[in-house]
């Protein structure tokens, strides 16, 4: 068939498909279009045009049309409401358990330096200056000085909101960086885990040594359950990326990285949520000076238990019934 | 190395083509986005300044969301194009040339930080220049690609010329050359087309306008026109 006859024969169906794609399928007249069928026909027509070596312009035009239809046919719908609920109740803890060894490694990378620095600064009053400037140490001490009537500075509810914004931007940013650094063969995640471990360990040890225990621990215990766990989990997700590059197994590196990033994101969505919860707690609960210390310690301990129980228990029944 | 055409075969057996976009338009697009983001943040800052410390908190949350999720929002809900990418005719797609999904978009934008290291996106730019399709680390992990959004040319409007049968022994490549001369009649100047037509003087025995008209007529015949 000559090109001109070919065009005349199919022009109407092409324009119909075009108007359908432009109108997003809302047009009443074009709505009757059966997209998969139209797409298959179009593919066949493009193949024919190529085979018969019709002009480049026609082939380009058909290629554009195929591409647009292809986009519409294969548009992915991944956000379903049921999916989210299932993820929170089962998917997230399952993903964490499935990567238990990586999570354990990330915990060790965070906790061991923290322990070493904590014990170090507790016994040696100069060691804190290895990680902080004297000015920072002073402001840290004054923040948790039991002599102050309020924690930190003078606080009203608007200050709570300001601190909430600060924790969101700062803490979630840290967790995201800990994750993203993992793609550099895991080195970034290792760096941020160790760095945060050293820093927080030093703060814990120093504050305990100075004796501001009664203000510091009630403040950190509540949101710490979410925040510290989330940072370790973000580090573990980053390590997954890094491991796929260092030891890709039977896949090509690019494929291994792709698979690992899907697995890592199963952890990262939950991590993000935990950090938002942590920011809420830190801004509106941990800082309240009115609540008695014993209640804050009790609630804090309860939150730790809940978080651990969630990761250990949630979604187990589903796995056993499936297997 | 210079060929940046990206081919994908779909389940229907069709080769889809796209051109991968290099670092320069992408950096420019990023600069445009950065400008818009700064503009929005400054505007918000001025408005929220009336709310004092509480406003400061809201502003920080907004700046966090803009920093990490501004591209995600546009890539998923606006056809793979942030305003900056739109300005330069770029779009983000999955590497099977389907529209980018939430998961992929979030991965590629979270890993933006790794591409930024140690400063000014050095890692990302190095990764882009090493790979064949200019993928930064985030693209590699998410399986995404930045391509040019091709503008569709209007379907062919050929000049009216009475079809004439071609000379004997016209081979396939010759036929295609004649047809593409016809097809490009709007892109080339008349003088240039006549110049090209004159090259065939030994065969057509015609010059200038006459030669061009004859070649067009033959091309029109080859496309299926009949007198």
Short mmCIF file of C-alpha atoms in Angstrom, two decimals:
data_model
loop_
_atom_site.label_atom_id
_atom_site.label_comp_id
_atom_site.label_asym_id
_atom_site.label_seq_id
_atom_site.Cartn_x
_atom_site.Cartn_y
_atom_site.Cartn_z
CA UNK A 1 0.00 0.00 0.00
CA UNK A 2 1.29 3.45 -0.86
CA UNK A 3 1.80 5.83 2.01
CA UNK A 4 -0.98 8.18 0.97
CA UNK A 5 -3.60 5.43 0.94
CA UNK A 6 -2.26 4.18 4.24
CA UNK A 7 -2.65 7.62 5.80
CA UNK A 8 -6.11 8.11 4.37
CA UNK A 9 -7.26 4.79 5.68
CA UNK A 10 -6.12 5.28 9.27
CA UNK A 11 -6.19 9.07 9.70
CA UNK A 12 -9.58 9.08 11.40
CA UNK A 13 -8.60 6.53 14.02
CA UNK A 14 -5.40 8.49 14.74
CA UNK A 15 -7.25 11.76 15.26
CA UNK A 16 -9.80 9.99 17.43
CA UNK A 17 -7.06 8.59 19.64
CA UNK A 18 -5.33 11.95 19.73
CA UNK A 19 -8.44 13.81 20.90
CA UNK A 20 -9.05 11.08 23.45
CA UNK A 21 -5.54 11.47 24.86
CA UNK A 22 -5.79 15.27 24.93
CA UNK A 23 -9.24 15.32 26.52
CA UNK A 24 -8.11 12.83 29.18
CA UNK A 25 -11.00 10.57 28.19
CA UNK A 26 -13.62 13.02 29.40
CA UNK A 27 -14.89 13.93 25.96
CA UNK A 28 -18.23 12.18 25.53
CA UNK A 29 -17.73 11.34 21.88
CA UNK A 30 -14.21 10.05 22.32
CA UNK A 31 -15.09 8.21 25.53
CA UNK A 32 -16.34 5.28 23.50
CA UNK A 33 -12.72 4.56 22.56
CA UNK A 34 -11.38 1.18 23.63
CA UNK A 35 -7.86 2.22 24.57
CA UNK A 36 -6.10 -1.16 24.67
CA UNK A 37 -7.57 -2.13 21.32
CA UNK A 38 -6.77 1.25 19.76
CA UNK A 39 -3.25 1.01 21.18
CA UNK A 40 -2.69 -2.46 19.73
CA UNK A 41 -3.92 -1.35 16.31
CA UNK A 42 -1.70 1.70 16.45
CA UNK A 43 1.34 -0.43 17.32
CA UNK A 44 0.62 -2.62 14.36
CA UNK A 45 0.27 0.40 12.08
CA UNK A 46 3.58 1.78 13.30
CA UNK A 47 5.26 -1.55 12.67
CA UNK A 48 3.79 -1.58 9.18
CA UNK A 49 4.94 1.97 8.49
CA UNK A 50 8.46 1.04 9.56
CA UNK A 51 8.47 -2.18 7.59
CA UNK A 52 7.35 -0.42 4.42
CA UNK A 53 9.83 2.40 5.04
CA UNK A 54 7.33 5.20 4.92
CA UNK A 55 8.64 8.70 5.49
CA UNK A 56 10.41 9.60 8.72
CA UNK A 57 7.81 12.19 9.53
CA UNK A 58 4.93 9.75 9.50
CA UNK A 59 6.91 7.27 11.56
CA UNK A 60 7.85 9.99 14.06
CA UNK A 61 4.25 11.06 14.32
CA UNK A 62 3.06 7.51 14.93
CA UNK A 63 5.89 6.97 17.39
CA UNK A 64 4.74 10.01 19.37
CA UNK A 65 1.21 8.72 19.38
CA UNK A 66 2.30 5.24 20.48
CA UNK A 67 4.36 6.79 23.25
CA UNK A 68 1.43 8.87 24.54
CA UNK A 69 -0.91 5.87 24.43
CA UNK A 70 1.75 3.68 26.05
CA UNK A 71 1.96 6.19 28.91
CA UNK A 72 -1.77 6.01 29.38
CA UNK A 73 -2.02 2.23 29.18
CA UNK A 74 0.83 1.60 31.60
CA UNK A 75 0.19 4.41 34.06
CA UNK A 76 1.01 2.95 37.44
CA UNK A 77 -1.35 3.34 40.33
CA UNK A 78 0.65 2.48 43.41
CA UNK A 79 -1.05 4.59 46.05
CA UNK A 80 -4.07 2.75 47.29
CA UNK A 81 -5.72 3.42 50.59
CA UNK A 82 -5.82 -0.23 51.51
CA UNK A 83 -2.13 -0.47 50.63
CA UNK A 84 -1.23 2.17 53.18
CA UNK A 85 -3.19 0.58 55.98
CA UNK A 86 -1.71 -2.81 55.21
CA UNK A 87 1.75 -1.28 55.09
CA UNK A 88 1.38 0.25 58.55
CA UNK A 89 -0.10 -2.85 60.16
CA UNK A 90 2.15 -5.43 58.58
CA UNK A 91 4.37 -4.37 55.68
CA UNK A 92 6.66 -2.02 57.56
CA UNK A 93 7.56 -4.28 60.51
CA UNK A 94 7.82 -7.23 58.11
CA UNK A 95 10.33 -5.33 55.99
CA UNK A 96 12.35 -4.46 59.09
CA UNK A 97 12.36 -8.08 60.28
CA UNK A 98 13.23 -9.36 56.81
CA UNK A 99 16.36 -7.20 56.90
CA UNK A 100 17.10 -8.00 60.54
CA UNK A 101 20.82 -8.48 60.05
CA UNK A 102 21.27 -5.13 58.32
CA UNK A 103 19.21 -3.45 61.04
CA UNK A 104 21.40 -5.13 63.67
CA UNK A 105 24.51 -3.90 61.88
CA UNK A 106 23.14 -0.35 61.72
CA UNK A 107 22.24 -0.51 65.43
CA UNK A 108 25.77 -1.63 66.26
CA UNK A 109 27.27 1.16 64.15
CA UNK A 110 25.17 3.63 66.11
CA UNK A 111 25.21 2.15 69.62
CA UNK A 112 28.84 1.05 70.00
CA UNK A 113 30.34 4.50 69.34
CA UNK A 114 27.60 5.98 71.52
CA UNK A 115 28.48 3.60 74.35
CA UNK A 116 32.21 4.27 74.05
CA UNK A 117 31.73 8.03 73.98
CA UNK A 118 29.13 7.91 76.73
CA UNK A 119 31.41 6.04 79.11
CA UNK A 120 34.33 8.18 78.01
CA UNK A 121 32.71 11.53 78.66
CA UNK A 122 31.21 10.25 81.90
CA UNK A 123 34.66 9.48 83.25
CA UNK A 124 36.68 12.22 81.58
CA UNK A 125 35.45 15.78 81.78
CA UNK A 126 37.61 16.99 78.88
CA UNK A 127 36.50 14.45 76.28
CA UNK A 128 33.27 16.32 75.46
CA UNK A 129 35.37 19.11 73.93
CA UNK A 130 36.57 16.65 71.29
CA UNK A 131 33.14 16.76 69.67
CA UNK A 132 31.77 20.15 70.74
CA UNK A 133 33.03 23.68 71.08
CA UNK A 134 33.08 25.15 74.60
CA UNK A 135 30.24 27.49 73.67
CA UNK A 136 28.04 24.58 72.59
CA UNK A 137 28.83 22.72 75.81
CA UNK A 138 27.78 25.75 77.84
CA UNK A 139 24.47 26.16 76.05
CA UNK A 140 23.86 22.42 76.32
CA UNK A 141 24.44 22.56 80.07
CA UNK A 142 22.23 25.59 80.55
CA UNK A 143 19.43 23.93 78.55
CA UNK A 144 19.18 21.02 80.95
CA UNK A 145 20.18 22.83 84.17
CA UNK A 146 17.56 21.83 86.79
CA UNK A 147 17.99 25.35 88.20
CA UNK A 148 16.07 26.65 85.18
CA UNK A 149 12.35 26.60 85.74
CA UNK A 150 11.61 25.75 82.09
CA UNK A 151 13.39 23.47 79.70
CA UNK A 152 15.53 25.34 77.27
CA UNK A 153 14.28 28.87 76.80
CA UNK A 154 11.05 30.49 77.88
CA UNK A 155 8.41 28.40 76.15
CA UNK A 156 4.87 29.07 75.09
CA UNK A 157 2.72 27.13 72.66
CA UNK A 158 3.97 29.19 69.71
CA UNK A 159 7.52 28.26 70.63
CA UNK A 160 6.41 24.62 70.59
CA UNK A 161 5.27 25.11 67.01
CA UNK A 162 8.54 26.74 66.09
CA UNK A 163 10.49 23.87 67.60
CA UNK A 164 8.22 21.40 65.78
CA UNK A 165 9.21 23.00 62.47
CA UNK A 166 12.84 22.91 63.51
CA UNK A 167 12.73 19.22 64.45
CA UNK A 168 10.93 18.32 61.22
CA UNK A 169 13.45 20.08 59.03
CA UNK A 170 16.53 19.14 61.01
CA UNK A 171 15.88 15.60 62.24
CA UNK A 172 14.12 14.25 59.18
CA UNK A 173 16.82 15.88 57.07
CA UNK A 174 19.44 13.95 59.09
CA UNK A 175 17.59 10.67 58.60
CA UNK A 176 17.17 11.28 54.85
CA UNK A 177 20.89 12.04 54.52
CA UNK A 178 21.79 8.94 56.52
CA UNK A 179 19.75 6.95 54.02
CA UNK A 180 20.96 8.71 50.86
CA UNK A 181 24.62 8.43 51.86
CA UNK A 182 24.22 4.67 51.62
CA UNK A 183 24.43 4.74 47.85
CA UNK A 184 28.11 5.68 48.14
CA UNK A 185 28.91 2.00 48.78
CA UNK A 186 27.36 2.34 52.25
CA UNK A 187 30.03 4.78 53.39
CA UNK A 188 27.63 7.72 53.87
CA UNK A 189 25.27 5.72 56.06
CA UNK A 190 28.16 4.36 58.13
CA UNK A 191 29.53 7.87 58.56
CA UNK A 192 26.24 9.39 59.71
CA UNK A 193 25.43 6.46 62.03
CA UNK A 194 28.83 6.60 63.71
CA UNK A 195 28.84 10.40 63.79
CA UNK A 196 25.43 10.59 65.41
CA UNK A 197 26.37 7.81 67.81
CA UNK A 198 29.53 9.63 68.88
CA UNK A 199 27.73 12.95 69.26
CA UNK A 200 24.70 11.69 71.16
CA UNK A 201 26.84 9.37 73.29
CA UNK A 202 29.00 12.32 74.27
CA UNK A 203 25.94 14.40 75.19
CA UNK A 204 24.46 11.59 77.30
CA UNK A 205 27.71 10.90 79.11
CA UNK A 206 28.48 14.54 79.75
CA UNK A 207 25.02 15.49 81.02
CA UNK A 208 24.99 12.46 83.31
CA UNK A 209 28.43 13.37 84.64
CA UNK A 210 27.34 16.94 85.35
CA UNK A 211 24.29 15.51 87.14
CA UNK A 212 21.38 17.07 85.20
CA UNK A 213 19.72 13.68 85.09
CA UNK A 214 16.35 14.82 86.39
CA UNK A 215 15.74 17.17 83.46
CA UNK A 216 17.58 15.44 80.64
CA UNK A 217 16.24 11.90 80.72
CA UNK A 218 12.54 12.79 81.07
CA UNK A 219 13.04 15.10 78.10
CA UNK A 220 14.67 12.63 75.70
CA UNK A 221 13.09 9.31 76.65
CA UNK A 222 9.69 9.88 75.01
CA UNK A 223 10.58 10.95 71.50
CA UNK A 224 13.85 9.00 71.61
CA UNK A 225 11.88 5.79 71.16
CA UNK A 226 10.81 6.98 67.73
CA UNK A 227 13.69 9.21 66.74
CA UNK A 228 16.68 7.02 67.57
CA UNK A 229 15.01 3.91 66.15
CA UNK A 230 14.12 5.81 62.98
CA UNK A 231 17.68 7.04 62.46
CA UNK A 232 19.01 3.51 62.88
CA UNK A 233 16.38 2.23 60.42
CA UNK A 234 17.24 4.95 57.89
CA UNK A 235 20.87 3.90 58.24
CA UNK A 236 19.91 0.27 57.70
CA UNK A 237 17.98 1.24 54.53
CA UNK A 238 21.06 3.09 53.31
CA UNK A 239 23.26 0.07 54.07
CA UNK A 240 20.93 -2.03 51.90
CA UNK A 241 21.72 0.26 48.96
CA UNK A 242 25.42 0.14 49.74
CA UNK A 243 25.48 -3.63 50.04
CA UNK A 244 23.82 -4.05 46.65
CA UNK A 245 26.74 -2.17 45.10
CA UNK A 246 29.52 -3.84 47.06
CA UNK A 247 28.10 -7.35 46.76
CA UNK A 248 25.52 -7.44 43.95
CA UNK A 249 25.16 -11.23 44.07
CA UNK A 250 23.92 -12.78 40.87
CA UNK A 251 22.59 -9.55 39.36
CA UNK A 252 24.27 -6.76 37.51
CA UNK A 253 25.09 -3.86 39.84
CA UNK A 254 22.45 -1.60 38.33
CA UNK A 255 19.77 -4.25 38.73
CA UNK A 256 20.87 -5.11 42.26
CA UNK A 257 20.73 -1.42 43.20
CA UNK A 258 17.23 -1.13 41.76
CA UNK A 259 15.99 -4.13 43.73
CA UNK A 260 17.67 -2.89 46.90
CA UNK A 261 16.10 0.55 46.57
CA UNK A 262 12.63 -1.00 46.38
CA UNK A 263 13.39 -2.95 49.56
CA UNK A 264 14.92 0.09 51.25
CA UNK A 265 11.88 2.25 50.49
CA UNK A 266 9.67 -0.23 52.32
CA UNK A 267 11.62 0.82 55.40
CA UNK A 268 11.96 4.52 54.55
CA UNK A 269 8.23 5.29 54.32
CA UNK A 270 7.76 4.05 57.88
CA UNK A 271 10.88 5.84 59.04
CA UNK A 272 9.50 9.11 57.75
CA UNK A 273 6.28 8.58 59.66
CA UNK A 274 8.16 7.73 62.85
CA UNK A 275 10.17 10.92 62.57
CA UNK A 276 7.05 13.02 62.19
CA UNK A 277 5.67 11.38 65.34
CA UNK A 278 9.00 12.02 67.08
CA UNK A 279 8.91 15.70 66.10
CA UNK A 280 5.39 16.01 67.52
CA UNK A 281 6.39 14.37 70.79
CA UNK A 282 9.59 16.35 71.08
CA UNK A 283 7.90 19.69 70.48
CA UNK A 284 4.62 19.26 72.36
CA UNK A 285 5.17 16.54 74.97
CA UNK A 286 8.83 16.16 75.93
CA UNK A 287 9.25 19.86 76.52
CA UNK A 288 6.29 20.36 78.81
CA UNK A 289 7.61 21.27 82.25
CA UNK A 290 4.24 20.89 83.95
CA UNK A 291 4.11 17.09 83.64
CA UNK A 292 5.69 15.27 86.61
CA UNK A 293 8.98 13.57 85.89
CA UNK A 294 7.73 10.13 86.93
CA UNK A 295 4.89 10.26 84.40
CA UNK A 296 7.21 11.34 81.61
CA UNK A 297 9.64 8.54 82.41
CA UNK A 298 6.77 6.05 82.60
CA UNK A 299 5.21 7.12 79.32
CA UNK A 300 8.63 7.22 77.69
CA UNK A 301 9.41 3.67 78.78
CA UNK A 302 6.00 2.56 77.58
CA UNK A 303 6.67 4.11 74.15
CA UNK A 304 9.95 2.20 73.86
CA UNK A 305 8.16 -1.04 74.71
CA UNK A 306 5.42 -0.25 72.17
CA UNK A 307 7.88 0.53 69.39
CA UNK A 308 9.81 -2.68 70.00
CA UNK A 309 6.65 -4.75 70.32
CA UNK A 310 5.47 -3.25 67.03
CA UNK A 311 8.57 -4.33 65.17
CA UNK A 312 8.73 -7.74 66.78
CA UNK A 313 5.06 -8.69 66.66
CA UNK A 314 3.10 -6.71 64.06
CA UNK A 315 2.23 -8.56 60.87
CA UNK A 316 3.48 -11.94 62.09
CA UNK A 317 0.16 -13.76 61.87
CA UNK A 318 -0.18 -12.84 58.20
CA UNK A 319 3.17 -14.37 57.31
CA UNK A 320 2.43 -17.61 59.15
CA UNK A 321 -0.99 -17.93 57.54
CA UNK A 322 0.51 -17.27 54.11
CA UNK A 323 3.27 -19.84 54.48
CA UNK B 1 29.14 7.57 22.89
CA UNK B 2 27.45 10.52 21.22
CA UNK B 3 24.28 8.63 20.48
CA UNK B 4 21.88 9.43 23.28
CA UNK B 5 18.85 7.78 21.73
CA UNK B 6 17.22 5.49 24.23
CA UNK B 7 15.29 2.52 22.88
CA UNK B 8 12.80 0.33 24.70
CA UNK B 9 10.89 -2.56 23.28
CA UNK B 10 7.36 -2.72 24.61
CA UNK B 11 5.41 -5.95 25.12
CA UNK B 12 3.63 -5.10 21.86
CA UNK B 13 6.89 -5.46 20.00
CA UNK B 14 7.24 -1.77 19.32
CA UNK B 15 10.50 0.11 19.74
CA UNK B 16 9.93 3.30 21.67
CA UNK B 17 12.53 5.99 21.21
CA UNK B 18 13.48 8.90 23.41
CA UNK B 19 16.50 11.15 23.67
CA UNK B 20 18.25 11.26 27.04
CA UNK B 21 18.91 14.79 28.30
CA UNK B 22 22.46 15.76 29.23
CA UNK B 23 23.81 17.67 32.22
CA UNK B 24 23.57 21.21 30.82
CA UNK B 25 19.80 21.50 30.25
CA UNK B 26 19.25 19.62 33.49
CA UNK B 27 21.41 22.02 35.47
CA UNK B 28 19.61 24.97 33.89
CA UNK B 29 16.25 23.37 34.71
CA UNK B 30 17.43 22.86 38.28
CA UNK B 31 18.44 26.52 38.49
CA UNK B 32 14.96 27.57 37.35
CA UNK B 33 13.37 25.32 39.98
CA UNK B 34 15.71 26.67 42.63
CA UNK B 35 14.64 30.18 41.67
CA UNK B 36 10.94 29.33 41.98
CA UNK B 37 11.51 27.57 45.29
CA UNK B 38 13.40 30.52 46.71
CA UNK B 39 10.65 32.82 45.48
CA UNK B 40 7.95 30.75 47.22
CA UNK B 41 9.96 30.54 50.44
CA UNK B 42 10.62 34.28 50.46
CA UNK B 43 6.92 34.98 49.87
CA UNK B 44 5.92 32.58 52.65
CA UNK B 45 8.53 34.13 54.90
CA UNK B 46 7.04 37.60 54.43
CA UNK B 47 3.48 36.38 55.04
CA UNK B 48 4.38 34.19 58.03
CA UNK B 49 6.49 36.91 59.60
CA UNK B 50 3.19 38.31 60.93
CA UNK B 51 2.72 35.09 62.93
CA UNK B 52 6.04 35.49 64.77
CA UNK B 53 7.48 32.33 66.33
CA UNK B 54 4.59 30.09 65.32
CA UNK B 55 5.00 31.36 61.75
CA UNK B 56 8.67 30.44 61.95
CA UNK B 57 7.67 26.84 62.72
CA UNK B 58 5.28 26.66 59.78
CA UNK B 59 7.91 28.22 57.55
CA UNK B 60 10.46 25.57 58.59
CA UNK B 61 7.98 22.78 57.81
CA UNK B 62 7.27 24.35 54.41
CA UNK B 63 10.94 24.69 53.60
CA UNK B 64 11.46 21.05 54.55
CA UNK B 65 8.64 19.97 52.26
CA UNK B 66 9.89 22.15 49.41
CA UNK B 67 13.45 20.90 49.79
CA UNK B 68 12.60 17.21 49.59
CA UNK B 69 9.18 16.87 47.95
CA UNK B 70 8.82 19.75 45.48
CA UNK B 71 10.17 17.62 42.59
CA UNK B 72 8.18 14.56 43.69
CA UNK B 73 4.93 16.49 43.55
CA UNK B 74 5.51 17.75 40.02
CA UNK B 75 7.07 14.58 38.66
CA UNK B 76 4.18 12.37 39.67
CA UNK B 77 1.21 14.70 39.27
CA UNK B 78 2.38 16.92 36.41
CA UNK B 79 3.57 14.41 33.85
CA UNK B 80 7.21 14.15 34.92
CA UNK B 81 7.88 17.86 34.64
CA UNK B 82 8.81 20.35 37.33
CA UNK B 83 8.39 23.96 36.17
CA UNK B 84 12.12 24.10 35.42
CA UNK B 85 12.04 20.90 33.38
CA UNK B 86 8.99 22.16 31.54
CA UNK B 87 10.85 25.32 30.60
CA UNK B 88 13.58 23.24 28.95
CA UNK B 89 11.30 20.59 27.45
CA UNK B 90 12.53 17.81 29.75
CA UNK B 91 10.58 15.12 31.54
CA UNK B 92 11.34 12.31 33.99
CA UNK B 93 10.18 8.82 33.03
CA UNK B 94 10.74 5.28 34.26
CA UNK B 95 13.39 3.55 32.18
CA UNK B 96 10.70 1.58 30.35
CA UNK B 97 9.40 4.99 29.23
CA UNK B 98 6.24 4.79 31.34
CA UNK B 99 5.16 7.69 33.59
CA UNK B 100 7.19 7.84 36.80
CA UNK B 101 5.55 6.33 39.88
CA UNK B 102 5.51 7.66 43.46
CA UNK B 103 8.10 5.20 44.73
CA UNK B 104 10.60 5.89 41.97
CA UNK B 105 10.18 9.64 42.24
CA UNK B 106 10.69 9.61 46.02
CA UNK B 107 13.83 7.46 45.70
CA UNK B 108 15.42 9.62 43.06
CA UNK B 109 14.75 12.77 45.03
CA UNK B 110 15.87 11.40 48.41
CA UNK B 111 19.13 10.34 46.82
CA UNK B 112 19.57 13.88 45.52
CA UNK B 113 21.64 14.44 48.67
CA UNK B 114 24.19 11.79 47.64
CA UNK B 115 24.43 13.34 44.20
CA UNK B 116 25.09 16.70 45.82
CA UNK B 117 28.20 15.46 47.68
CA UNK B 118 30.82 16.71 48.23
CA UNK B 119 29.55 20.03 46.86
CA UNK B 120 27.46 21.47 44.03
CA UNK B 121 26.21 18.11 42.72
CA UNK B 122 29.73 16.97 41.82
CA UNK B 123 28.92 13.27 42.31
CA UNK B 124 25.73 13.53 40.30
CA UNK B 125 27.44 15.27 37.40
CA UNK B 126 30.28 12.74 37.35
CA UNK B 127 27.75 9.88 37.38
CA UNK B 128 25.86 11.55 34.55
CA UNK B 129 28.91 11.91 32.34
CA UNK B 130 30.02 8.32 32.96
CA UNK B 131 26.69 6.74 32.08
CA UNK B 132 25.39 6.47 28.59
CA UNK B 133 21.98 7.96 29.38
CA UNK B 134 23.08 10.69 31.79
CA UNK B 135 21.61 9.07 34.90
CA UNK B 136 22.67 10.46 38.25
CA UNK B 137 22.87 8.12 41.25
CA UNK B 138 19.26 8.78 42.16
CA UNK B 139 18.17 7.87 38.64
CA UNK B 140 20.18 4.65 38.71
CA UNK B 141 18.65 3.53 41.99
CA UNK B 142 15.11 4.51 41.04
CA UNK B 143 15.37 3.25 37.48
CA UNK B 144 14.43 6.59 35.99
CA UNK B 145 15.66 8.70 33.14
CA UNK B 146 15.40 12.33 32.09
CA UNK B 147 14.44 12.62 28.44
CA UNK B 148 13.48 15.36 26.04
CA UNK B 149 9.79 15.72 25.54
CA UNK B 150 9.51 15.58 21.77
CA UNK B 151 7.24 18.14 20.23
CA UNK B 152 5.02 16.47 17.71
CA UNK B 153 5.41 17.82 14.21
CA UNK B 154 2.19 18.50 12.38
CA UNK B 155 1.21 15.66 10.10
CA UNK B 156 2.67 16.12 6.68
CA UNK B 157 1.21 18.77 4.43
CA UNK B 158 2.80 18.08 1.07
CA UNK B 159 2.96 20.56 -1.77
CA UNK B 160 0.50 20.02 -4.57
CA UNK B 161 2.23 18.58 -7.53
CA UNK B 162 0.79 16.40 -10.24
CA UNK B 163 2.20 12.89 -9.80
CA UNK B 164 4.50 11.62 -12.53
CA UNK B 165 5.76 8.07 -12.86
CA UNK B 166 9.41 7.71 -11.81
CA UNK B 167 12.16 6.70 -14.22
CA UNK B 168 12.96 3.00 -14.40
CA UNK B 169 15.45 1.37 -12.04
CA UNK B 170 14.89 3.79 -9.19
CA UNK B 171 16.33 1.98 -6.17
CA UNK B 172 14.81 2.06 -2.67
CA UNK B 173 17.32 4.58 -1.21
CA UNK B 174 16.80 6.87 -4.23
CA UNK B 175 13.06 6.70 -3.73
CA UNK B 176 13.45 7.57 -0.07
CA UNK B 177 15.71 10.49 -0.94
CA UNK B 178 13.09 11.88 -3.29
CA UNK B 179 10.31 11.46 -0.77
CA UNK B 180 12.27 13.12 1.99
CA UNK B 181 13.02 16.05 -0.32
CA UNK B 182 9.29 16.41 -0.74
CA UNK B 183 8.75 16.00 2.96
CA UNK B 184 11.22 18.70 3.91
CA UNK B 185 9.91 21.28 1.51
CA UNK B 186 9.00 23.59 4.37
CA UNK B 187 12.30 23.25 6.21
CA UNK B 188 14.60 24.04 3.30
CA UNK B 189 14.67 27.26 1.32
CA UNK B 190 13.43 27.14 -2.24
CA UNK B 191 16.89 28.04 -3.54
CA UNK B 192 18.55 25.26 -1.60
CA UNK B 193 16.01 22.72 -2.87
CA UNK B 194 16.64 23.84 -6.45
CA UNK B 195 20.36 23.52 -5.81
CA UNK B 196 19.83 19.94 -4.66
CA UNK B 197 17.60 19.24 -7.65
CA UNK B 198 20.33 20.56 -9.97
CA UNK B 199 22.66 17.82 -8.77
CA UNK B 200 20.48 15.39 -10.68
CA UNK B 201 20.67 17.35 -13.94
CA UNK B 202 22.51 14.53 -15.78
CA UNK B 203 19.49 12.29 -15.17
CA UNK B 204 16.55 14.68 -15.29
CA UNK B 205 17.91 16.96 -18.05
CA UNK B 206 16.19 19.83 -16.24
CA UNK B 207 17.41 22.80 -14.21
CA UNK B 208 16.18 24.94 -11.30
CA UNK B 209 12.41 25.25 -10.94
CA UNK B 210 11.64 22.71 -13.60
CA UNK B 211 13.94 20.11 -12.09
CA UNK B 212 12.50 20.63 -8.62
CA UNK B 213 8.94 20.38 -9.90
CA UNK B 214 9.76 17.16 -11.70
CA UNK B 215 11.36 15.61 -8.60
CA UNK B 216 8.39 16.62 -6.48
CA UNK B 217 6.02 15.06 -8.96
CA UNK B 218 7.95 11.82 -8.86
CA UNK B 219 8.01 11.92 -5.05
CA UNK B 220 4.27 12.48 -5.01
CA UNK B 221 3.83 9.42 -7.26
CA UNK B 222 6.00 7.35 -4.96
CA UNK B 223 3.84 8.31 -2.00
CA UNK B 224 0.83 6.95 -3.77
CA UNK B 225 -0.59 9.93 -5.64
CA UNK B 226 -2.12 9.15 -9.03
CA UNK B 227 -2.84 11.60 -11.81
#
